[in-house]
CSV table of C-alpha atoms and ligand atoms in Angstrom, one decimal:
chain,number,residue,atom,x,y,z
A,1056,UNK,CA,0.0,0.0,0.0
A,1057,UNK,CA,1.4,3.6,-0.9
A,1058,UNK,CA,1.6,5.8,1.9
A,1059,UNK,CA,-0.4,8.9,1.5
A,1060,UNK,CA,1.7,12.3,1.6
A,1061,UNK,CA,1.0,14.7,3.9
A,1062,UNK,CA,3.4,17.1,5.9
A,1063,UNK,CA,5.2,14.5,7.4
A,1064,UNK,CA,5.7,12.9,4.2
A,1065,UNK,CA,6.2,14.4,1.0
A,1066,UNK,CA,7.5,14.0,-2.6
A,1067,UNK,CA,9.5,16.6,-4.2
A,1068,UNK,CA,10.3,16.7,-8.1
A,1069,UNK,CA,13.6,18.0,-9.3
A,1070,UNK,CA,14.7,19.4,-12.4
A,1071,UNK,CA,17.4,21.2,-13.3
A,1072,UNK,CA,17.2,24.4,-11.5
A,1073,UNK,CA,14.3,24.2,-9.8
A,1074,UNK,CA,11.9,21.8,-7.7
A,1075,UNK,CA,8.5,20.9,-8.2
A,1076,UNK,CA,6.7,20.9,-4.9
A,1077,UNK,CA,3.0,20.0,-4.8
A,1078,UNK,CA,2.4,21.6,-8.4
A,1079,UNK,CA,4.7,24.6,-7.5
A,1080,UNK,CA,8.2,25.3,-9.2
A,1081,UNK,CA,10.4,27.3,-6.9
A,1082,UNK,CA,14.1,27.7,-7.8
A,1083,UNK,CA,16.2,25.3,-5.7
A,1084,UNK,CA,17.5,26.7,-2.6
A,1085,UNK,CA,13.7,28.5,-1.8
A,1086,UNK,CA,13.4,26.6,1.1
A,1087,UNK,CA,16.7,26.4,2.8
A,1088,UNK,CA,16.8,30.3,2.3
A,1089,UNK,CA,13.9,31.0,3.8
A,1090,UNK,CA,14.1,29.1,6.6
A,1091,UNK,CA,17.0,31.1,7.9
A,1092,UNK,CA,14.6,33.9,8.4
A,1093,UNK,CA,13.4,31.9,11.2
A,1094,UNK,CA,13.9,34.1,14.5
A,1095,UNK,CA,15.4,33.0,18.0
A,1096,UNK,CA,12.3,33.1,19.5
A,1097,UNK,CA,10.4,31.2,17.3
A,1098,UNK,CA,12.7,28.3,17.5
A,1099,UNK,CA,12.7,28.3,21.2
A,1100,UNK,CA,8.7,27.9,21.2
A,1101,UNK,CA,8.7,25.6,18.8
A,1102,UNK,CA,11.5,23.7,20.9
A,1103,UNK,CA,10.0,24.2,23.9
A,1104,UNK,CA,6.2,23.1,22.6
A,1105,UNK,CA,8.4,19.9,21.3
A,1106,UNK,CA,9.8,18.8,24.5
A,1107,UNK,CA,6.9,16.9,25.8
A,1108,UNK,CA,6.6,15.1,22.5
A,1109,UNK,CA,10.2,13.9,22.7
A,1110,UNK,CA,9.7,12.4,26.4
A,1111,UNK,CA,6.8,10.2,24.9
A,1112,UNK,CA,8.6,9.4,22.0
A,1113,UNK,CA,11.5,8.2,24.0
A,1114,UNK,CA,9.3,6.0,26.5
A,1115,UNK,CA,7.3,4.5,23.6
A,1116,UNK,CA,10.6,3.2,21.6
A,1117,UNK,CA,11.6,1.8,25.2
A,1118,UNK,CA,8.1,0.0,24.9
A,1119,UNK,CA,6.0,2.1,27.8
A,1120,UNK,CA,2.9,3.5,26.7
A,1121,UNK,CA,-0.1,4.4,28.3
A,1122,UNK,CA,-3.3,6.2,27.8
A,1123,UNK,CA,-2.2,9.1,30.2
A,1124,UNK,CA,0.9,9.7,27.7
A,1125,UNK,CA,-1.6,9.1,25.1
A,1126,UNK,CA,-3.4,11.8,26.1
A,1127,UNK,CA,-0.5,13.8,26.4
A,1128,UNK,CA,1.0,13.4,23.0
A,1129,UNK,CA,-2.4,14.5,21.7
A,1130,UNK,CA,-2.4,18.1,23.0
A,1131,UNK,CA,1.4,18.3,22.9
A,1132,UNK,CA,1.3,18.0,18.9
A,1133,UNK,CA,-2.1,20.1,18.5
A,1134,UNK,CA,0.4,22.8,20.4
A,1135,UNK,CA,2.9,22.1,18.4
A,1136,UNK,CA,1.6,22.1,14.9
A,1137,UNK,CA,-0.3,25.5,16.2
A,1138,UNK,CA,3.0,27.2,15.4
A,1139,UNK,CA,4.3,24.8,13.2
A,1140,UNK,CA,2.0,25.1,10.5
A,1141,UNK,CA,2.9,28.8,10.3
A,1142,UNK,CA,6.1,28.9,8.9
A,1143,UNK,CA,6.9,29.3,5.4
A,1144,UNK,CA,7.9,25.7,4.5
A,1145,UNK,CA,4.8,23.9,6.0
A,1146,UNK,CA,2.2,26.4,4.3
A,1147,UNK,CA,3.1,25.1,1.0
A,1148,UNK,CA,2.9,20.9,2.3
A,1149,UNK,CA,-0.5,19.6,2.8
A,1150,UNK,CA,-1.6,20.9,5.9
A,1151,UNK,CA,-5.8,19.6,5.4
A,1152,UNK,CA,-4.5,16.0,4.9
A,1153,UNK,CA,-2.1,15.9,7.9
A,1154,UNK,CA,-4.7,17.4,10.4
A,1155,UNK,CA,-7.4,14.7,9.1
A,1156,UNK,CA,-4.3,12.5,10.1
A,1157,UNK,CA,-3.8,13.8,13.2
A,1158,UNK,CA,-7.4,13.6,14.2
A,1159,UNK,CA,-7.5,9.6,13.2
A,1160,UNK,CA,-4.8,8.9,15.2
A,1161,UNK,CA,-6.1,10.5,18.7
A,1162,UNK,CA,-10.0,9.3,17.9
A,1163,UNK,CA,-11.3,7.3,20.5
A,1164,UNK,CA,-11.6,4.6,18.1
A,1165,UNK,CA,-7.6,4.4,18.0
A,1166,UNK,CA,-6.7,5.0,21.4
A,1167,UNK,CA,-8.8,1.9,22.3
A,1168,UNK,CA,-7.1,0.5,20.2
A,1169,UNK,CA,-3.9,0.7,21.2
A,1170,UNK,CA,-4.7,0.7,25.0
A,1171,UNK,CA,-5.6,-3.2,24.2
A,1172,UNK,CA,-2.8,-4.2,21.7
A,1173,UNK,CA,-0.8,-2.7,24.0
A,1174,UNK,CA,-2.2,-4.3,27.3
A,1175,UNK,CA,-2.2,-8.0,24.9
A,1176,UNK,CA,1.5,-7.7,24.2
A,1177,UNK,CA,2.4,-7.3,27.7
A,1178,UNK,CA,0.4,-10.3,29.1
A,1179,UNK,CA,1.8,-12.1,25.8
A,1180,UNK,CA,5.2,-11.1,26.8
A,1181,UNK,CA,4.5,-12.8,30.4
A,1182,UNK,CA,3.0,-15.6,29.3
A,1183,UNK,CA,6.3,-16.2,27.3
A,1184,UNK,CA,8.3,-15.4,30.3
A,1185,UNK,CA,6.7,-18.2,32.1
A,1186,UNK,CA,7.4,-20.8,29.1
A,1187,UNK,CA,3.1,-20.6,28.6
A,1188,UNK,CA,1.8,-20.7,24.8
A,1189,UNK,CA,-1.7,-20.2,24.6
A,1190,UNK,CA,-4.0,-20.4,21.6
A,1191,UNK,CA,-5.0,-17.1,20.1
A,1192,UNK,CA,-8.2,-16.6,19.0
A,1193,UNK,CA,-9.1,-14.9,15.4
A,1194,UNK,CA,-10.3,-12.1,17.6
A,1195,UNK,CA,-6.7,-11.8,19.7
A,1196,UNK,CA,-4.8,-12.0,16.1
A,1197,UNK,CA,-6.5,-9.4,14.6
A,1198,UNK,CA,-6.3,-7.2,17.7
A,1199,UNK,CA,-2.4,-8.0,17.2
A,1200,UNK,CA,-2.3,-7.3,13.7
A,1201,UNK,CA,-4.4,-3.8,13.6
A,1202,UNK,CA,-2.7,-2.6,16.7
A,1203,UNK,CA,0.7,-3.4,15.7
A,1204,UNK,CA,0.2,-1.2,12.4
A,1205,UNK,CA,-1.7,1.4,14.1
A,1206,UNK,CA,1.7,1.4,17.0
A,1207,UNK,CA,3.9,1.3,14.5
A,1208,UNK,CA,2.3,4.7,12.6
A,1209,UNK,CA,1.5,6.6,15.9
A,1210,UNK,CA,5.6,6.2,16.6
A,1211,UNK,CA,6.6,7.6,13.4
A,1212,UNK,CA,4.2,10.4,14.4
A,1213,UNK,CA,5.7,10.9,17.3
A,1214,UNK,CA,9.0,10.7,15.8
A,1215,UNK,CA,8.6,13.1,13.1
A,1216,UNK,CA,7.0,15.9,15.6
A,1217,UNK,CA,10.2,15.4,17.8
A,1218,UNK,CA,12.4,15.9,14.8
A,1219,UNK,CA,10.4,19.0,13.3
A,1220,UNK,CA,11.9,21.6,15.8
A,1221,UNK,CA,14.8,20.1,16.0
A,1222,UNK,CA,15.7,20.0,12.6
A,1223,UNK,CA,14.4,23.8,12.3
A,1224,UNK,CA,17.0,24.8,15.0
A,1225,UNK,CA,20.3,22.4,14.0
A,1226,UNK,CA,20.0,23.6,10.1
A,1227,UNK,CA,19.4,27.1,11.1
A,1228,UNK,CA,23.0,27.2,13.3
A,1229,UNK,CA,24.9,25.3,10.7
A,1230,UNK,CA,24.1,26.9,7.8
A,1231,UNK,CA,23.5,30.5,9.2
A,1232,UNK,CA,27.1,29.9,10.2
A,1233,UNK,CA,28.4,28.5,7.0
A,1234,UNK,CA,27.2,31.7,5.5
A,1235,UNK,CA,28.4,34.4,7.7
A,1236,UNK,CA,31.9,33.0,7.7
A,1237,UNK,CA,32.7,31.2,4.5
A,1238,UNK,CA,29.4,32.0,1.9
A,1239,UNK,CA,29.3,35.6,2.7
A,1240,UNK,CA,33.1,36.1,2.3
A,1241,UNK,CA,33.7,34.6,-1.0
A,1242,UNK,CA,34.1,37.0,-4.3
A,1243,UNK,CA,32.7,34.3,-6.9
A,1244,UNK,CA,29.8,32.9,-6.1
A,1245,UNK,CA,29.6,30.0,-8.0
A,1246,UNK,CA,29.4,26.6,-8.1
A,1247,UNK,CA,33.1,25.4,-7.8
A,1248,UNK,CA,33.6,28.0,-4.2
A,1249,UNK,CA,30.4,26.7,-2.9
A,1250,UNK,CA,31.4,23.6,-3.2
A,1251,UNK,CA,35.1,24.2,-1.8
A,1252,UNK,CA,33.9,26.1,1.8
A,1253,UNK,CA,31.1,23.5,2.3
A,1254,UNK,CA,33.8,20.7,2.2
A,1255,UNK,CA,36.2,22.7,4.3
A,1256,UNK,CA,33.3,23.9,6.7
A,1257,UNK,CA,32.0,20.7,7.2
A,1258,UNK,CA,34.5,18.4,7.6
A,1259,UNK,CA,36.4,20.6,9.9
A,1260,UNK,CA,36.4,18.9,13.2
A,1261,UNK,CA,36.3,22.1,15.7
A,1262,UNK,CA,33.4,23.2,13.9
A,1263,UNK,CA,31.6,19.9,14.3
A,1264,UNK,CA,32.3,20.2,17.5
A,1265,UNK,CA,31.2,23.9,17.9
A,1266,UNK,CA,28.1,22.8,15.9
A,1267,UNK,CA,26.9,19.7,18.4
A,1268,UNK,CA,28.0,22.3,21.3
A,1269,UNK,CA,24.9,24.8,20.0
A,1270,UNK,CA,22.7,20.9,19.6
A,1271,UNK,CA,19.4,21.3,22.8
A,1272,UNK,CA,20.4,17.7,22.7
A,1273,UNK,CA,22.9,15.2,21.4
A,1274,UNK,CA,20.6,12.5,21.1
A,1275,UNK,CA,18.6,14.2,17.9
A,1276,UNK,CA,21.2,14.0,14.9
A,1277,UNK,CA,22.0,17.7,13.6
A,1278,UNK,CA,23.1,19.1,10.9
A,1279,UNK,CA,23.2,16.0,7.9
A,1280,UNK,CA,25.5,15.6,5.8
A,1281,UNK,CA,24.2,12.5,4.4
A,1282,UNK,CA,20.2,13.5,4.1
A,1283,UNK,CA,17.8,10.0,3.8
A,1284,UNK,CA,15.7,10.5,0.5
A,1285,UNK,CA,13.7,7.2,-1.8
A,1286,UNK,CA,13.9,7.5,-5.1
A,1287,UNK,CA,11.4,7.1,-7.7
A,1288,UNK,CA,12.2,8.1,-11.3
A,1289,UNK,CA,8.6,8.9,-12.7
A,1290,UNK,CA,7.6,10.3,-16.3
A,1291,UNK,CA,6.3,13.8,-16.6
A,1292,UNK,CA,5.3,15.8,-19.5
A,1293,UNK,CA,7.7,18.5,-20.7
A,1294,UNK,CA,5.9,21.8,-19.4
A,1295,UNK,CA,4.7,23.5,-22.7
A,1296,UNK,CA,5.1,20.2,-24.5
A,1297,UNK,CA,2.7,18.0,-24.8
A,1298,UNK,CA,4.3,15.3,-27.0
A,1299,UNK,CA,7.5,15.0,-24.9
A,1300,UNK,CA,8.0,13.2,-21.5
A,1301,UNK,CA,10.9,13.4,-19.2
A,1302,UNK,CA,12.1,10.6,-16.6
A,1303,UNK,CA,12.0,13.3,-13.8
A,1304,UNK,CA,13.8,12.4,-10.3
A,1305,UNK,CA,10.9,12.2,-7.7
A,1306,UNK,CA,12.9,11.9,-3.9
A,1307,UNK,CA,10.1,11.4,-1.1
A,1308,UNK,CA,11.1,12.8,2.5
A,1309,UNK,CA,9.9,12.2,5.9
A,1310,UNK,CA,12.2,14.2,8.1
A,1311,UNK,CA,12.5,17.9,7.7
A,1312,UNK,CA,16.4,17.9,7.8
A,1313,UNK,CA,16.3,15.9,5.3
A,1314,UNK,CA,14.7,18.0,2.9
A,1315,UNK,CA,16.0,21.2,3.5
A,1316,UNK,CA,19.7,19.6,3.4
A,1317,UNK,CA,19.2,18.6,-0.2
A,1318,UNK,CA,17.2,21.5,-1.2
A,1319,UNK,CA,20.4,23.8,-0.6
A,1320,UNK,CA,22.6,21.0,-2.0
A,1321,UNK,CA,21.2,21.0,-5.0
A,1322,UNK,CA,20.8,25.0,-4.7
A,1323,UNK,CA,24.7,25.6,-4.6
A,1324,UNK,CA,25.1,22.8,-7.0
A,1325,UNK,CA,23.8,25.1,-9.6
A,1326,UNK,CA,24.7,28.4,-7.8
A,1327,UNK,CA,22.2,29.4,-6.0
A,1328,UNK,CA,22.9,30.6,-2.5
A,1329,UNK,CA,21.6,32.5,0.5
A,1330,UNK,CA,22.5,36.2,1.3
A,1331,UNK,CA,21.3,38.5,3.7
A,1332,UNK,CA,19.7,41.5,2.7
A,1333,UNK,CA,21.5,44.8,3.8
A,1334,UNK,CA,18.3,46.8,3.7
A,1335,UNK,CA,15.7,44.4,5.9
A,1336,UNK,CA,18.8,41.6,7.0
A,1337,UNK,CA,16.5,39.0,6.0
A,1338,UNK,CA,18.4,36.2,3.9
A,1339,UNK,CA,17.1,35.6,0.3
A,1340,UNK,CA,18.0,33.6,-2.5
A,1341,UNK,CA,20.9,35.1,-4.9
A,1342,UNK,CA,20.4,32.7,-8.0
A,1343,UNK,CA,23.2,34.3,-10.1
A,1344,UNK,CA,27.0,34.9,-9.3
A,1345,UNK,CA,26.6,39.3,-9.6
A,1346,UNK,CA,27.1,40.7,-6.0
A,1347,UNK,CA,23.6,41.5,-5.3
A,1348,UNK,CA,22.7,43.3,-2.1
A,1349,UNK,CA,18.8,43.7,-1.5
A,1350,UNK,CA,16.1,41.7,-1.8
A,1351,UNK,CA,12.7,42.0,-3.4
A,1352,UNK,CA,10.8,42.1,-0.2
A,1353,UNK,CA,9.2,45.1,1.2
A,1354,UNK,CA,11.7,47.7,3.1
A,1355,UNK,CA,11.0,47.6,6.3
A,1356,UNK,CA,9.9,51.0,7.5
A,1357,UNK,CA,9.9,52.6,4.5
A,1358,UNK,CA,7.1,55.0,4.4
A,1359,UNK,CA,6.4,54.6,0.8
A,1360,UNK,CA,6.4,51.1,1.1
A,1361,UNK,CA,8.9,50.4,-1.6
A,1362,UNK,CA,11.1,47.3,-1.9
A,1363,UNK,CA,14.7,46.7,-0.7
A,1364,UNK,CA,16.0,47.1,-4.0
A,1365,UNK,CA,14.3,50.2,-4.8
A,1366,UNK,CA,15.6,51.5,-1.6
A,1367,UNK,CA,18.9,50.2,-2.1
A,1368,UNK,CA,19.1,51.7,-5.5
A,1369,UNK,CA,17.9,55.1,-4.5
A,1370,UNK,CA,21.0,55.1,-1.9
A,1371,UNK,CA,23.1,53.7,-4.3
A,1372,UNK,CA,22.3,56.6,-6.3
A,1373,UNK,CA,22.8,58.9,-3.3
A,1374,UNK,CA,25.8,58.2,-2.4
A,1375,UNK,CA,26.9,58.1,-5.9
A,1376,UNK,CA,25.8,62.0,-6.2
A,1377,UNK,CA,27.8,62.2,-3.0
A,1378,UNK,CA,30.7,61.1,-4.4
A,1379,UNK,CA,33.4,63.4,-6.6
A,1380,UNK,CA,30.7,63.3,-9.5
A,1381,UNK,CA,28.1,65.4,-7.8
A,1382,UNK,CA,27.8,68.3,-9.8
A,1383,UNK,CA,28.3,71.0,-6.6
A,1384,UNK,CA,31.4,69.3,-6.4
A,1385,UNK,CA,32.6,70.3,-10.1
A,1386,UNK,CA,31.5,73.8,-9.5
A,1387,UNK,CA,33.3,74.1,-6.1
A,1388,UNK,CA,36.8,72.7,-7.4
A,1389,UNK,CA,36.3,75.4,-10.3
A,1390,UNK,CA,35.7,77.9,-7.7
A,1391,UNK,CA,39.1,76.9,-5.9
A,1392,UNK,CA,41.1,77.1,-8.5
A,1393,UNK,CA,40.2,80.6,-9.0
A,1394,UNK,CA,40.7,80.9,-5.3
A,1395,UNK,CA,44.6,79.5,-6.1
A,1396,UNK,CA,45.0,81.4,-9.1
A,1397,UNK,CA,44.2,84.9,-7.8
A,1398,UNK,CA,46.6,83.8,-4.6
A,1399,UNK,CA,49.1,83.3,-6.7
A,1400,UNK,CA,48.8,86.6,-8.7
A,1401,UNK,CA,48.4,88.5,-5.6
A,1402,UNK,CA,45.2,89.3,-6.4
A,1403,UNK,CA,44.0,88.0,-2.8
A,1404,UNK,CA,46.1,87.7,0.0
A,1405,UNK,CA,45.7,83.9,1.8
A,1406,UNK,CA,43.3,84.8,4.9
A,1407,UNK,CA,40.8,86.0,2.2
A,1408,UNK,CA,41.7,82.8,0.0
A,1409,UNK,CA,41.0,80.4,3.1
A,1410,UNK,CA,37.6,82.1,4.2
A,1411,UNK,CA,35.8,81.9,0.7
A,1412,UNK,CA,37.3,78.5,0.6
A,1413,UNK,CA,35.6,78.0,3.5
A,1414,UNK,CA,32.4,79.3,2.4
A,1415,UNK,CA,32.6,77.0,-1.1
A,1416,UNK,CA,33.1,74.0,0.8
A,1417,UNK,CA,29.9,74.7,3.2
A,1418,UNK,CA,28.0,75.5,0.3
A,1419,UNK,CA,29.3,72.5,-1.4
A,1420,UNK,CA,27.8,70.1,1.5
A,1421,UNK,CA,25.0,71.6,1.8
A,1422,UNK,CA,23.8,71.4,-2.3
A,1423,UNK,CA,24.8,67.8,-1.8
A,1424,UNK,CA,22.2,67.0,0.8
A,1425,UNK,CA,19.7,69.6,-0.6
A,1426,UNK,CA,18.9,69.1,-3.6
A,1427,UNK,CA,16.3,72.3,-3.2
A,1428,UNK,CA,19.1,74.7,-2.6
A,1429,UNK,CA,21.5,73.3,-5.2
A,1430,UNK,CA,18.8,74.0,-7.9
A,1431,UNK,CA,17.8,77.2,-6.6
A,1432,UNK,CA,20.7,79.1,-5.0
A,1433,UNK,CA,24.1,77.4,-5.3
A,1434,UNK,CA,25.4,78.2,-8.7
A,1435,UNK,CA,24.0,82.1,-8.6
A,1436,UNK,CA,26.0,82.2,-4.2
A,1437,UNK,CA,29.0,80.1,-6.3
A,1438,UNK,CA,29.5,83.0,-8.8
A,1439,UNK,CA,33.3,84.4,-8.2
A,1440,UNK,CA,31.7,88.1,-7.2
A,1441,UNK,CA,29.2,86.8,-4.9
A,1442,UNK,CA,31.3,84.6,-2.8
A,1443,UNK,CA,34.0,87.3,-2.9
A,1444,UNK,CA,31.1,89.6,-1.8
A,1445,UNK,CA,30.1,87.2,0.8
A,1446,UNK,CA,33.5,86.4,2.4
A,1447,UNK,CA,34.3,89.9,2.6
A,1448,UNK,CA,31.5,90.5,4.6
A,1449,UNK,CA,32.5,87.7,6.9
A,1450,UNK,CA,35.9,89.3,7.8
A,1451,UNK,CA,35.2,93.0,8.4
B,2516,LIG,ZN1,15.4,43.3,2.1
């Protein structure tokens, strides 16, 4: 029987620069970016909502179970997927199925269930212990069969929910770090440097060390380098052409890690990597190698509620004005060089020469931040006579 996907367990299609995920292309390396937008105290709430769910998960794979923990697990993953299901990745998975799933497994119907498989194995167990081997009836064998499956799925519930937050706060360390000291610091952005500091960052031993350090607990794998996938190769339709298929690689994961480790795998793979914004600091995707420095999101702030990169640009521009090209600027070394040239024919004498110097350069700063002034009053207060004029005034 196929297992039906849901959040816990989804397929993921992937082509060459992008994946397909539930009818959605998104360039590879969407989802690893975005989840290093994650803040602090999200991932402790989600941590903390996942503690209780990684107590019961514990006892049950040491074989305790009871309907009290039973109980418990239910509202622990209701509080859990509360805030789970409100980050970025999860809203595009299939939320509707896996709450339908999550209500099966804590029905009445299923804790019964498993309060008497569980309550037969352990006087099965005892009846081993004591060399007894008593006849089960169709009724016991069926009560063994169902409730073994139905176990069996309410662990890997239980395991995947004790994962989640896990996962969520191990990737966010390691690659957040990975960025900031090798990603962020390269010149080329490309495939081949990628692929050099991910090597070099991840198989250096006092950053594995460091990395397990920042782990809530040992016990839940971090950061991996070896992600679990399946494989199915499957045929899809060429999108725009009907007549041609493709034999597309469809991986299936059940483990968030998992996913987002091969999502920005295959993101560097073909040069795609995170950067962080320098308008809003969030991180976004940089699919090309040019040194790009603001995302497409809205600025935060911004009154006119423009993007980062309109933002960015307009500062860009600013401080380009700023700079030696600024017209004020051409019109105040002109005026200094008359400044020099009557010094030198004795014209001026060098107290006068420093004040309208002086005066230039003031007027000079202020056409550069005000663009009002430098239309309407600079060039005509710039004019050799008037500045003269001016400075004269100044040192009666
Ligand atoms: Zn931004």
């Amino acid at each position: 029987m196929q297992r039906q996907e849901s959040v816990a367990y989804f397929s993921v299609d992937f082509g060459d620069k992008d994946i397909i995920l539930r009818g959605k292309s998104y360039p590879k390396g969407t989802f690893a970016t975005e989840m290093l937008n994650t803040d602090r105290d999200t991932v402790t709430k989600l941590l903390s909502a996942g503690a209780p769910i990684f107590q019961i998960f514990q006892d049950l794979i040491g074989g305790k179970f009871s309907e009290e923990s039973f109980d418990e697990s239910k509202s622990a993953i209701l509080n859990l997927t509360e805030l789970l299901f409100r980050q970025k990745l999860f809203l595009v998975l299939d939320i509707p199925t896996e709450i339908e799933r999550i209500d099966k497994m804590f029905s009445e119907d299923s804790k019964k269930l498993l309060v008497l498989f569980h309550r037969a194995k352990l006087q099965l167990q005892v009846e081993q212990q004591l060399g007894k081997q008593s006849e089960l009836t169709e009724e016991g064998r069926e009560l063994l069969f169902f409730g073994e499956r139905l176990m069996h799925d309410y662990i890997e519930m239980m395991r995947f929910y004790t994962y989640a937050p896990h996962d969520i706060a191990n990737f966010l360390n390691a690659i957040l770090n990975l960025e900031r000291e090798k990603i962020s610091t390269l010149k080329k952005r490309d495939e081949s440097n990628f692929a050099k500091v991910y090597d070099d960052f991840f198989s250096d031993e006092v950053i594995r060390i460091g990395l397990l350090a920042q782990q809530v607990t040992p016990m839940i794998a971090g950061y991996n380098t070896r992600p679990a996938m399946q494989t199915e190769y499957v045929s899809l339709v060429r999108p725009g052409k009907r007549q041609q298929h493709i034999l597309a690689r469809r991986i299936y994961f059940c483990r968030i890690m998992d996913f987002l480790v091969a999502d920005f795998c295959e993101g560097l793979h073909v040069g795609h990597s995170p950067k962080q914004c320098e308008i809003c600091q969030r991180y976004f995707l940089m699919t090309n190698g040019r040194h790009q420095k603001y995302c497409n999101g809205y600025a935060p702030g911004d009154k006119k509620h423009r993007s980062c990169r309109t933002v960015g640009s307009r500062i860009a521009r600013d401080n380009r004005e700023r700079s030696k090209d600024h017209p004020a600027k051409v019109e105040y070394r002109k005026r200094c060089n008359t400044v020099d040239h009557h010094l030198r024919e004795g014209k001026i004498d060098a107290r006068f020469a420093c004040k309208v110097k002086e005066l230039a350069k003031e007027k000079m700063y202020r056409a550069i931040s005000d663009n009002e002034y430098f239309l309407n009053l600079y060039q005509a207060e710039m004019q050799q006579k008037a500045i003269y004029k001016e400075a004269e005034e100044l040192l009666k």
